[in-house]
Amino acid sequence: MSLTGAYDPDNVFAKILRGDLPCVKVWEDDRVLAFMDVFPQSEGHALIISKVSTARNVLEVEPEVMAELGEAVRRVARAVTHGLSPDGVQIVQYNGEAGGQTVFHLHFHVIPRWADRPMKGHGHAPMAETATLRALADRIAAAMD
């Protein structure tokens, strides 16, 4: 997929938003959803998406949606930091297939990092157990401001 094109309403995040696929929610409001990545690069890897925009990437997103997503990313990153106590946190956002994007619905990754734990590659991590993700999501949600 290139940087341009039509939004695919059958992408995995659109299916999650419609309730066609499950997710392990961390937090949501009327416009934003934060949930656990099922292929986590690190323990506590969360994703943040808009519930109202069909932007495929950051080049297409509406300014007000970008502002909402930015604030949600900040809040989730703070909660990850307080809830899981990593040594650092990485914020990642990919655009276009050549840029590493694998789901073409604008999203941000909040990835906790520990100095003594290697991070798994994007799109190469094994699928996590739902119970493990739920426990981590609960810890992050409890630390949301």
XYZ file of C-alpha atoms in Angstrom:
145
model
C 0.000 0.000 0.000
C 1.275 3.398 -0.947
C 0.848 6.720 0.821
C -2.239 7.434 -1.262
C -5.390 5.498 -1.959
C -8.842 4.741 -0.657
C -9.538 3.781 2.941
C -10.280 0.065 3.313
C -13.284 -0.332 5.656
C -12.301 -3.976 6.162
C -8.901 -3.259 7.714
C -8.345 -4.875 11.101
C -8.782 -1.643 13.086
C -12.038 -0.790 11.303
C -13.250 -4.281 12.217
C -12.275 -3.679 15.859
C -14.141 -0.363 15.881
C -17.267 -2.036 14.445
C -17.052 -4.828 17.021
C -16.376 -7.460 14.350
C -13.038 -8.340 15.998
C -12.190 -8.270 19.701
C -9.510 -6.159 21.327
C -8.129 -5.713 24.816
C -9.098 -2.122 25.610
C -6.941 0.107 27.753
C -9.038 3.263 27.504
C -11.525 4.966 25.210
C -13.721 7.978 24.843
C -16.179 8.960 22.111
C -13.383 9.686 19.604
C -10.278 7.656 20.527
C -9.536 4.027 21.406
C -6.384 2.714 23.088
C -5.879 -1.036 23.120
C -3.149 -3.638 23.458
C -1.169 -4.753 20.413
C -1.772 -8.506 19.997
C 1.699 -8.819 18.457
C 3.573 -6.784 21.090
C 7.121 -5.700 20.436
C 7.511 -5.258 24.185
C 5.451 -6.053 27.275
C 2.715 -3.400 27.505
C 2.765 -2.323 23.823
C -0.399 -0.272 23.222
C -2.007 1.191 20.099
C -4.011 4.406 19.803
C -6.509 4.999 16.978
C -9.215 7.482 16.052
C -12.782 6.234 16.179
C -14.017 9.049 13.912
C -11.430 9.422 11.148
C -10.749 7.254 8.127
C -7.283 8.725 7.609
C -4.928 5.987 6.464
C -1.830 7.837 7.644
C -0.590 11.068 9.224
C -0.590 12.794 5.826
C -4.384 12.461 5.568
C -5.503 13.123 9.145
C -7.715 16.059 10.045
C -5.941 18.618 12.296
C -8.461 18.277 15.135
C -8.178 14.476 15.054
C -4.385 14.728 15.136
C -4.653 16.925 18.228
C -6.956 14.398 19.920
C -4.646 11.521 19.044
C -1.612 13.436 20.273
C -3.221 14.022 23.656
C -4.316 10.373 23.845
C -0.778 9.210 23.030
C 0.575 11.458 25.802
C -1.948 10.112 28.316
C -1.322 6.470 27.400
C 2.459 6.961 27.474
C 2.207 8.490 30.959
C -0.021 5.617 32.103
C 2.369 3.020 30.642
C 5.234 4.736 32.448
C 3.395 4.886 35.775
C 1.694 1.503 35.501
C 4.585 -0.619 34.228
C 7.711 1.332 35.313
C 9.777 0.811 32.142
C 13.199 2.382 31.715
C 11.889 4.300 28.707
C 8.972 4.557 26.309
C 9.011 4.671 22.526
C 6.312 6.400 20.455
C 6.148 5.115 16.863
C 3.964 5.923 13.877
C 4.465 4.412 10.388
C 3.269 5.797 7.030
C 2.936 3.691 3.881
C 4.123 0.147 3.302
C 7.662 1.288 2.508
C 7.601 3.243 5.783
C 6.733 0.117 7.777
C 2.955 0.551 8.027
C 1.062 -2.751 8.154
C -2.491 -1.593 9.021
C -3.750 1.280 6.891
C -5.786 3.091 9.547
C -3.783 5.858 11.222
C -2.403 4.574 14.523
C 0.297 5.259 17.068
C 2.349 2.734 19.022
C 3.289 3.313 22.666
C 6.029 0.795 23.426
C 7.548 0.454 26.898
C 11.287 -0.236 26.835
C 13.556 -1.868 29.392
C 17.344 -1.646 29.231
C 17.785 -5.392 29.781
C 15.053 -6.627 27.377
C 15.417 -6.630 23.604
C 12.474 -5.320 21.603
C 10.873 -7.631 19.056
C 10.662 -6.464 15.444
C 7.596 -4.642 14.138
C 5.314 -7.231 12.561
C 7.542 -10.103 13.719
C 6.498 -10.569 17.339
C 4.515 -13.647 18.341
C 0.846 -13.302 19.256
C 0.315 -12.676 22.971
C -2.146 -14.480 25.217
C -5.333 -12.498 25.880
C -5.045 -12.992 29.655
C -1.524 -11.543 29.623
C -2.687 -8.539 27.598
C -5.687 -8.025 29.894
C -3.475 -7.946 33.007
C -1.164 -5.384 31.395
C -4.104 -3.296 30.115
C -5.573 -3.244 33.636
C -2.281 -1.958 35.072
C -2.052 0.745 32.410
C -5.735 1.727 32.774
C -5.345 2.034 36.542
C -2.579 4.597 35.951
C -4.563 6.750 33.461
C -4.924 10.389 34.522
